[in-house]
XYZ file of C-alpha atoms in Angstrom:
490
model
C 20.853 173.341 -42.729
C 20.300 173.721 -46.652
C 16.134 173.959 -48.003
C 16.511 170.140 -48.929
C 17.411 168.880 -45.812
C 14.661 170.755 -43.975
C 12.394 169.229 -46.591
C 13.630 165.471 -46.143
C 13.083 166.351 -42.212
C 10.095 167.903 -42.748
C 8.637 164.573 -44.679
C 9.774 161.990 -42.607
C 8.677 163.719 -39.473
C 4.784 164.144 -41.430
C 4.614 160.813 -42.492
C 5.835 159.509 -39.073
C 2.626 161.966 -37.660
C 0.176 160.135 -39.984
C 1.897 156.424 -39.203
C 1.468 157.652 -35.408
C -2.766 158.450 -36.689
C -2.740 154.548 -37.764
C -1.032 153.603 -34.474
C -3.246 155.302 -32.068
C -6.151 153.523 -34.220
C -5.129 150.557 -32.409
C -4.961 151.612 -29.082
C -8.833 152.869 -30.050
C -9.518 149.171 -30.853
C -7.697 147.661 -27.669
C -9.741 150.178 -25.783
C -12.839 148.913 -27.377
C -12.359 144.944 -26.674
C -11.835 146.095 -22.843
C -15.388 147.966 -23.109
C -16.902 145.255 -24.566
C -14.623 142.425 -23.300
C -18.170 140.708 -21.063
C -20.205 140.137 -23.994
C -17.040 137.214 -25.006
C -19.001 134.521 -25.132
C -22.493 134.311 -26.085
C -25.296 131.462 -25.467
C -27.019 130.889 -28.894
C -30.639 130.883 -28.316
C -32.595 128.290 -26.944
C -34.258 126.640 -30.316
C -35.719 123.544 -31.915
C -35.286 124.198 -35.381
C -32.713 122.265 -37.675
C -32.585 124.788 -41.284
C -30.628 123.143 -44.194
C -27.453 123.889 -44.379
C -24.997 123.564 -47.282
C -21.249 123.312 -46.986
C -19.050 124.560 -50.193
C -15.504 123.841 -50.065
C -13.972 125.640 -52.872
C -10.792 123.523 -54.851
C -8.289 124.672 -57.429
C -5.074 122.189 -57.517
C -5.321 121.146 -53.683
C -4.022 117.718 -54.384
C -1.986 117.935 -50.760
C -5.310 118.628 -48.756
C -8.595 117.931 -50.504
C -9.145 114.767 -48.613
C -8.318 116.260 -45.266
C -11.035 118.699 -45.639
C -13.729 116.700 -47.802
C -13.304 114.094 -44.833
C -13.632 116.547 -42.441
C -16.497 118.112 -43.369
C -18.256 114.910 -43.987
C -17.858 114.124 -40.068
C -19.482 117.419 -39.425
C -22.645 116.533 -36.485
C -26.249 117.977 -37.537
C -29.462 116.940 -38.096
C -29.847 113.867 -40.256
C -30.528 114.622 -43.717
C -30.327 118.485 -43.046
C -26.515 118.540 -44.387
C -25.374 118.696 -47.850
C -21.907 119.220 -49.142
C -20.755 120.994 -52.665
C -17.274 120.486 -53.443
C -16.479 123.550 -55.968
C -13.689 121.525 -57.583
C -12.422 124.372 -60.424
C -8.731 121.665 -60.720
C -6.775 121.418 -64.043
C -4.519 119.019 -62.147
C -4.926 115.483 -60.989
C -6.939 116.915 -58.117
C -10.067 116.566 -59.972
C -9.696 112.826 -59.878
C -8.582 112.250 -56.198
C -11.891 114.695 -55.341
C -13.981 112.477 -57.629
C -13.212 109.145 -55.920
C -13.658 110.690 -52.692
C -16.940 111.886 -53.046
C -18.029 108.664 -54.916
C -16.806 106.724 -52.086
C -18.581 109.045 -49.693
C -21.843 109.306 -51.606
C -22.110 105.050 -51.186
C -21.824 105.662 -47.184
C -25.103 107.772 -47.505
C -23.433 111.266 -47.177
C -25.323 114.208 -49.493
C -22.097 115.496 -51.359
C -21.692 116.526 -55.013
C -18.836 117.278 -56.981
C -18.970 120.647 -59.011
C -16.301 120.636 -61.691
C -16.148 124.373 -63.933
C -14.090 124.088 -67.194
C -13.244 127.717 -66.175
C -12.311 129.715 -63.500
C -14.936 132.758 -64.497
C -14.612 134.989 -61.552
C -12.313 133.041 -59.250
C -13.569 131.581 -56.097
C -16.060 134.317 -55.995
C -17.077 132.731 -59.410
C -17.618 129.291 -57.703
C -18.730 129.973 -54.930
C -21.956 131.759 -56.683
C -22.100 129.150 -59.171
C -22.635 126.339 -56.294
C -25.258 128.700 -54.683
C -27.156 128.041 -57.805
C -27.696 124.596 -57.263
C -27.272 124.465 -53.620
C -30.612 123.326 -50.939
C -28.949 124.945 -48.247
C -31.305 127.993 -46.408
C -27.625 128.421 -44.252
C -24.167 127.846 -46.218
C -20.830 127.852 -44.889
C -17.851 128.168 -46.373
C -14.208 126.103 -45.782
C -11.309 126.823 -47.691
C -8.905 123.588 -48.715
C -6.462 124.360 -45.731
C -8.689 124.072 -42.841
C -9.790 121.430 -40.980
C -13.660 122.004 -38.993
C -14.346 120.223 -35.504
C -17.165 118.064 -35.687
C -19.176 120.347 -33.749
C -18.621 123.501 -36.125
C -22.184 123.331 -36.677
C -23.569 122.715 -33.232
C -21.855 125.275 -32.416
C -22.767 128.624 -34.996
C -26.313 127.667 -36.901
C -28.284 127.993 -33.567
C -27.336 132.036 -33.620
C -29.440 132.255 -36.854
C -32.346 131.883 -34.746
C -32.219 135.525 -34.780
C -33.610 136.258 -38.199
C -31.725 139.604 -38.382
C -28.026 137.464 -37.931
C -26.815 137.635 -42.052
C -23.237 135.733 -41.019
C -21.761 134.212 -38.179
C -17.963 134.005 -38.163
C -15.456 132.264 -36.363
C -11.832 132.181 -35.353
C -8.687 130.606 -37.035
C -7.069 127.873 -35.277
C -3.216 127.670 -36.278
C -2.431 123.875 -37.572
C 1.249 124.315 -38.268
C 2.118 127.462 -35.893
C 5.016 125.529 -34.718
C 6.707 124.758 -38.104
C 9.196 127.649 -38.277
C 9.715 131.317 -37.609
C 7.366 132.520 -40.366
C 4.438 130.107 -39.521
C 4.794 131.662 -35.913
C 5.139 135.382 -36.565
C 1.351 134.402 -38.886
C -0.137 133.372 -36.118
C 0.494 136.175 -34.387
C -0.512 138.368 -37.098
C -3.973 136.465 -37.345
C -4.594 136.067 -33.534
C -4.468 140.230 -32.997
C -6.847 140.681 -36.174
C -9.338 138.195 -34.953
C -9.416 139.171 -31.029
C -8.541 143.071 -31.803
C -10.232 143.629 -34.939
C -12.672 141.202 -35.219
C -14.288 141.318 -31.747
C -14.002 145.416 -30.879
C -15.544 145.881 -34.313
C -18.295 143.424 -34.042
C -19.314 144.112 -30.148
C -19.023 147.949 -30.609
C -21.798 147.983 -33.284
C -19.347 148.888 -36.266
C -18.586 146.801 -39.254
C -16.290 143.367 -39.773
C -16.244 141.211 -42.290
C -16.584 137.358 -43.056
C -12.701 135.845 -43.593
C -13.508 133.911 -46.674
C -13.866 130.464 -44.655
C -14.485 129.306 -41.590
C -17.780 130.600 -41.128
C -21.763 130.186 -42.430
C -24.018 133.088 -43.806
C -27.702 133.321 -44.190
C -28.566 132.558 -48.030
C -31.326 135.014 -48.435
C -28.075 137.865 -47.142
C -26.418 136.769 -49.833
C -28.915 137.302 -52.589
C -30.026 140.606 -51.011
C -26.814 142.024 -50.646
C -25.990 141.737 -54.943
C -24.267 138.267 -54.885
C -20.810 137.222 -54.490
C -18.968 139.288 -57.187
C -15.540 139.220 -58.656
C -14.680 142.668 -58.916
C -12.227 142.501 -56.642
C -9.668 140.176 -55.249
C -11.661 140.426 -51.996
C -15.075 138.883 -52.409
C -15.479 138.323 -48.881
C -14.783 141.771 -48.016
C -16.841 143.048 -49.966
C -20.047 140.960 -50.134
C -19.328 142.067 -46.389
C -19.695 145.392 -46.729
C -22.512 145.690 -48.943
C -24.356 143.176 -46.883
C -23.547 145.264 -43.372
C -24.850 148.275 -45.753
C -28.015 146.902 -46.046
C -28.686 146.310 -42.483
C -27.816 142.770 -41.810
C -26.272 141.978 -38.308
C -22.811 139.915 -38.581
C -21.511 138.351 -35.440
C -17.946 136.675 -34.689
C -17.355 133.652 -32.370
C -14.197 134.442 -30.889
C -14.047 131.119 -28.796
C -15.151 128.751 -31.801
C -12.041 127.713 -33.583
C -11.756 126.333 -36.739
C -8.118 124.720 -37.282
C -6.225 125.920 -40.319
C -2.706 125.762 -41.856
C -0.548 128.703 -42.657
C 1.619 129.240 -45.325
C 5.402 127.874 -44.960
C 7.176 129.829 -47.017
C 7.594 133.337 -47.666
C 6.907 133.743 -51.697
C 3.869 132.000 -50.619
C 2.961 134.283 -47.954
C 3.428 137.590 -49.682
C 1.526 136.122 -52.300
C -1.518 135.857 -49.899
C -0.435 139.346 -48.438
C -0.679 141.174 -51.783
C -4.321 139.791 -52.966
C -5.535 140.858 -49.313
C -3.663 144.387 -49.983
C -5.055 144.439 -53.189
C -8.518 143.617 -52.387
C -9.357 145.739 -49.549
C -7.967 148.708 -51.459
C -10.479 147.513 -54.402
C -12.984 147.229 -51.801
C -12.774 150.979 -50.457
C -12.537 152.294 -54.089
C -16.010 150.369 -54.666
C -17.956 150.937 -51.356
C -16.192 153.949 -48.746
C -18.630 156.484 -51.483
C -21.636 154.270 -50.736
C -20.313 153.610 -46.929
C -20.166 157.839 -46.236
C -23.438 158.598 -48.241
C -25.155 156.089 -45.774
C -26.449 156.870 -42.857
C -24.950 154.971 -40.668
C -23.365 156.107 -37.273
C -19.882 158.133 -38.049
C -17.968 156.116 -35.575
C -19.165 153.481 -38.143
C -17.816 155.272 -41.343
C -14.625 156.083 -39.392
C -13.817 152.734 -38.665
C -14.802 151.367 -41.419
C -12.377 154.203 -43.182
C -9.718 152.938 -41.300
C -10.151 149.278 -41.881
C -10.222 148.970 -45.657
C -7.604 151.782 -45.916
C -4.794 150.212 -43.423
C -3.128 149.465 -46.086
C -2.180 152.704 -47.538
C 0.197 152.713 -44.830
C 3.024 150.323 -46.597
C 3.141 153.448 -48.719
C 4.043 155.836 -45.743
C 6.649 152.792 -44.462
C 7.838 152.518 -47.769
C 8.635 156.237 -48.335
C 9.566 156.512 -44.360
C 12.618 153.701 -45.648
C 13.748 155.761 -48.836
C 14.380 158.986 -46.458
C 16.080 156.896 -43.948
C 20.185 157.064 -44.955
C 18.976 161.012 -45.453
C 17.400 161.850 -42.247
C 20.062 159.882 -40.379
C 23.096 161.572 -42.112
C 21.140 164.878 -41.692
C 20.616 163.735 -37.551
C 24.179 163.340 -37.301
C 25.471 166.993 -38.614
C 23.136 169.154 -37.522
C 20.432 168.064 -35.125
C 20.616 169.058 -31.362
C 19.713 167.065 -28.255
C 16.343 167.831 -27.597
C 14.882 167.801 -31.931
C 17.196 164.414 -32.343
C 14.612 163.378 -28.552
C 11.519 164.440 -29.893
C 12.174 162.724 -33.320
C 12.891 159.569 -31.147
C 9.800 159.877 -28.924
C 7.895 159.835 -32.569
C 9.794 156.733 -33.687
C 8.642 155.334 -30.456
C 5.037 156.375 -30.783
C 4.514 155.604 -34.269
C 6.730 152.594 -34.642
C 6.821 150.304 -31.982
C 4.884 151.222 -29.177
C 1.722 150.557 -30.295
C 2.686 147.878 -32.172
C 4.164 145.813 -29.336
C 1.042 146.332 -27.552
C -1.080 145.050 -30.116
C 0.268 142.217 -30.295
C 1.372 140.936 -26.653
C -1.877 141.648 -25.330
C -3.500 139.534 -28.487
C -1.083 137.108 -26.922
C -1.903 137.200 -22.976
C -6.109 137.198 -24.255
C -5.305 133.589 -25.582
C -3.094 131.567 -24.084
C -1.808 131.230 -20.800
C 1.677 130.879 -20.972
C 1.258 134.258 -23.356
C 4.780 135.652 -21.964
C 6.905 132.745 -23.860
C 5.393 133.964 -27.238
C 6.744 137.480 -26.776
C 10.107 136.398 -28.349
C 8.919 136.395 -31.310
C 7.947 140.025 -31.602
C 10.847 141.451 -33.008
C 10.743 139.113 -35.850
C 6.762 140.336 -36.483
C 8.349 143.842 -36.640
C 10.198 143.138 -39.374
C 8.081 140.794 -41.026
C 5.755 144.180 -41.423
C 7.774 146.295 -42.531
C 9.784 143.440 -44.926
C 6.631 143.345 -46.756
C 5.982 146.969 -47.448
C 7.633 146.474 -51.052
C 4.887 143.666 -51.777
C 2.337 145.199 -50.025
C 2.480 148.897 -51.351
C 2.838 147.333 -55.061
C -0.785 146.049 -54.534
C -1.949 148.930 -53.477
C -0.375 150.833 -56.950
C -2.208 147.920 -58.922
C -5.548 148.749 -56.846
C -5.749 152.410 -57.376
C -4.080 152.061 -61.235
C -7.556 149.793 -61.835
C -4.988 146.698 -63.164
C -7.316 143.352 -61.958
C -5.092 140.933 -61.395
C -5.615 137.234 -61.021
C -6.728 135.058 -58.073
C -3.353 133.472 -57.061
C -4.188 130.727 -54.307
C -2.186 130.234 -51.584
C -0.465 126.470 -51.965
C -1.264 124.171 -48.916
C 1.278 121.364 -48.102
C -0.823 119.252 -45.642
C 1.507 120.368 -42.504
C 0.510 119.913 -38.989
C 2.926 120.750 -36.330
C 6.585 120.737 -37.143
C 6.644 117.274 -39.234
C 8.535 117.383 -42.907
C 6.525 117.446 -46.265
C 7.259 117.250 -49.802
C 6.394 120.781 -51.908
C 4.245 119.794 -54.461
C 3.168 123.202 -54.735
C 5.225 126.349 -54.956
C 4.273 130.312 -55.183
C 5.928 131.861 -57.989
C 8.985 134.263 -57.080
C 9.446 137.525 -58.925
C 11.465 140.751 -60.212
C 10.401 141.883 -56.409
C 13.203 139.947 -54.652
C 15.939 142.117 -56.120
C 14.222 145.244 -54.730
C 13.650 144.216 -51.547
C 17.503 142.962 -51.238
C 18.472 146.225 -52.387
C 16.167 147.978 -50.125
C 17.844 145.845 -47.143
C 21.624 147.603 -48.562
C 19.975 151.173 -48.826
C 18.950 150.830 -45.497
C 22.203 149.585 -44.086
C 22.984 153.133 -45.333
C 21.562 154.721 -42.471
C 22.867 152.354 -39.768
C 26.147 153.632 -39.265
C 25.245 157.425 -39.217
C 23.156 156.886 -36.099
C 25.224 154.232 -34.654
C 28.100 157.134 -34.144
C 25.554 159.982 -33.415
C 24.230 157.468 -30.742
C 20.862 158.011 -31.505
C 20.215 154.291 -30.112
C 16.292 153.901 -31.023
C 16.813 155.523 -34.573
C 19.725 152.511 -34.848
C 16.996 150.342 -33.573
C 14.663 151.266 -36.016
C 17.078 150.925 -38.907
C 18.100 147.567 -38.035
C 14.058 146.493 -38.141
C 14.011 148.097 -41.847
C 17.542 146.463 -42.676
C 16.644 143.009 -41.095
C 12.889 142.802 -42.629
C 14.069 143.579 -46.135
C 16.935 141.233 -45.325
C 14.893 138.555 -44.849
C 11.909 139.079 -46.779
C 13.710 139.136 -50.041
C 16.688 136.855 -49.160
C 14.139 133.831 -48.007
C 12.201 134.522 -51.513
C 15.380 134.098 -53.316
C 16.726 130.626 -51.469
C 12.950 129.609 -51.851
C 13.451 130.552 -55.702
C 16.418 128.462 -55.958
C 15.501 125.378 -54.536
C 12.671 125.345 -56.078
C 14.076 125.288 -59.527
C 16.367 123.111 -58.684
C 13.529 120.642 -57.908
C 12.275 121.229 -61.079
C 15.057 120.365 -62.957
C 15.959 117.155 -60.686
């Protein structure tokens, strides 16, 4: 076997050791829900007093959903005259109009609500948000983005745990609106149902840090102003007011069996574009605060997993570079390994690829609903959503570490519930990206054959996740790309 070879073996088998480090990271979380599974639901403690609380719903161009939430909200239940709403309306569409007459229609039933228009959009949402907490009453405020849709009860149901004066944030799960509306919309809420019962709930009842999802739950105001304000340094203000609030000693706790119903994102250019500002961020947010976070003193199983968490997504680099060795390793495989190195490379595959993967997610699965076992068909196509996005995902991580800012792309909402039909008013741009990811698709088709006549099976397997993700990633952005310009030009 020539030098090269043994060094293309060498790096695909180390970067499939360190993948295996993130994968046995989750099995550490699973094991930590089971310890702490009891303490599910909590009674909120027994009290009398009503503080003021002040919803913001931060707006840019949500012409499809701004009345769904601003109505809403307005049915919210609490304490008469304890409620008032900000609608952080930062719109250069027609948007600022519909909100206007909404809240002018609501404001002559008697309901507090005020309409917050910014010329600019001076720090993005963070940049609103802390605007509105300038001029908000509220001693509590929560926080709904445009695409979800509170229960009446929301309130009931999460200011009662502030009775506890050390409680900075109380957050609670996403409901899926639209899970049903294709293959993408259900392979999200998968996604998003293992973060919030396996990330969320081991972090938060183990004692180590979590963070507040951007909407969908209600903070203390004084934790806000102690912990340095919602700032736009990164893409990831929730993350990081998080962080530096946890830092300074305030208790967070999540609500896993509150839901607050949301809609996902139906198309992929759309999705990725969400993906990348969350990749982005978090990487922004350990550049800014893992220093501060190991100079603390704080537990070390608390620095560890907080290490873990805001770096997870270092590892679309590792998939990324595990892809461009593929068509090597496999041709390699297929001359010159023997039985037992071409099991043990397989066992790794297994270990660091899918194993703990599957798990993850099915159990997320058989936690929440009871016919959990249907849902399972729909893992394969979460495999290769995850690896599909690597390209996407690893480019925001090169833009996090190279310092390049970046702006606050929203995610467009389309007022979908279910499976019914809607008109895109909004779409996510497309990009250069699409031709890279198709080609990545071809470059792994490279290494399909090679193991499909060395009958290394799982290695085929594995290929055919890389192939198919890629495959789909880019080739849905590109049909998306199309018929959207042909829209535009009808």
């Amino acid at each position: 076997m020539a030098s090269w070879q043994v060094a293309a073996l060498g790096a695909y088998l180390t970067i499939l050791g360190l993948l295996s480090i993130y994968g046995l990271h989750r099995y550490h979380l699973i094991w930590l829900y089971y310890r702490h599974r009891r303490r599910r639901e909590l009674s909120p403690p027994e009290t009398t007093s009503t503080p003021r609380v002040t919803v913001q719903l931060p707006l840019f161009n949500e012409a499809c959903v701004a009345e769904r939430l601003i109505d809403a909200v307005a049915a919210l239940r609490y304490a008469p005259g304890r409620l008032e709403i900000q609608v952080l309306d930062d719109s250069t569409d027609d948007t600022r109009d519909l909100v206007a007459r909404k809240v002018a229609e609501l404001r002559a039933t008697g309901v507090d609500i005020v309409h917050l228009h910014r010329e600019n959009r001076l720090g993005f949402k963070a940049g609103a948000l802390e605007a509105g907490l300038a001029q908000a009453s509220g001693e509590l405020i929560a926080v709904f983005d445009a695409d979800f849709v509170p229960e009446s009860d929301f309130l009931l149901a999460t200011v009662p745990f502030f009775e506890n004066a050390d409680i900075g944030m109380v957050q609670t799960r996403w409901g899926h609106l639209n899970a049903p509306f294709s293959l993408l919309t259900r392979v999200q809420a998968m996604l998003l149902d293992a973060h919030f019962i396996f990330e969320h709930f081991p972090r938060n009842r183990g004692g180590r840090f979590f963070n507040f999802n951007g909407t969908a739950g209600v903070w203390r105001r004084r934790c806000i102003e102690e912990s340095g304000g919602w700032q736009h340094d990164t893409l990831t203000e929730d993350l990081d007011l998080s962080y530096r609030a946890q830092l300074q000693g305030w208790r967070f706790l999540f609500l896993p069996d509150v839901v607050a119903p949301a809609e996902l994102p139906i198309d992929m250019a759309a999705f990725k574009s969400q993906q990348h500002r969350w990749a982005k961020g978090s990487v922004q947010t350990a550049m800014k605060l893992l220093p501060k976070i190991w100079a603390s003193e704080h537990p070390l199983r608390v620095k560890l997993e907080a290490t873990f968490h805001l770096s997870a997504n270092f590892a679309y680099l590792l998939v990324l570079l595990l892809c461009l060795l593929m068509p090597l390793v496999s041709k390699i495989r297929l001359e010159h390994a023997t039985g037992w190195v071409s099991a043990g490379i397989d066992v790794s595959i297994a270990i660091a690829a899918f194993a703990s993967v599957l798990f993850f997610y099915s159990l997320s699965q058989s936690v929440l609903y009871p016919r959990w076992w249907a849902r399972l068909i729909y893992l394969p196509a979460l495999l290769c959503i995850g690896v599909g996005l690597s390209i996407n995902n690893a480019r925001a991580v090169f833009e996090a570490l190279s310092r390049k800012q970046g702006h606050f792309v929203r995610t467009p909402k389309h007022h979908v519930v279910g499976r019914q039909a809607f008109s895109p008013r909004y779409r996510a741009r497309t990009s250069w990206q699409i031709a890279l990811e198709l080609t990545m698709a071809a470059w792994c088709g490279m290494a399909l054959a090679p193991a499909i006549r060395g009958h290394y099976w799982l290695l085929a397997a594995f290929v055919s996740i890389f192939l198919v993700g890629f495959a789909w990633v880019g080739g849905k952005s590109a049909i998306e790309g199309v018929r959207s310009r042909a829209l535009a030009t009808a």
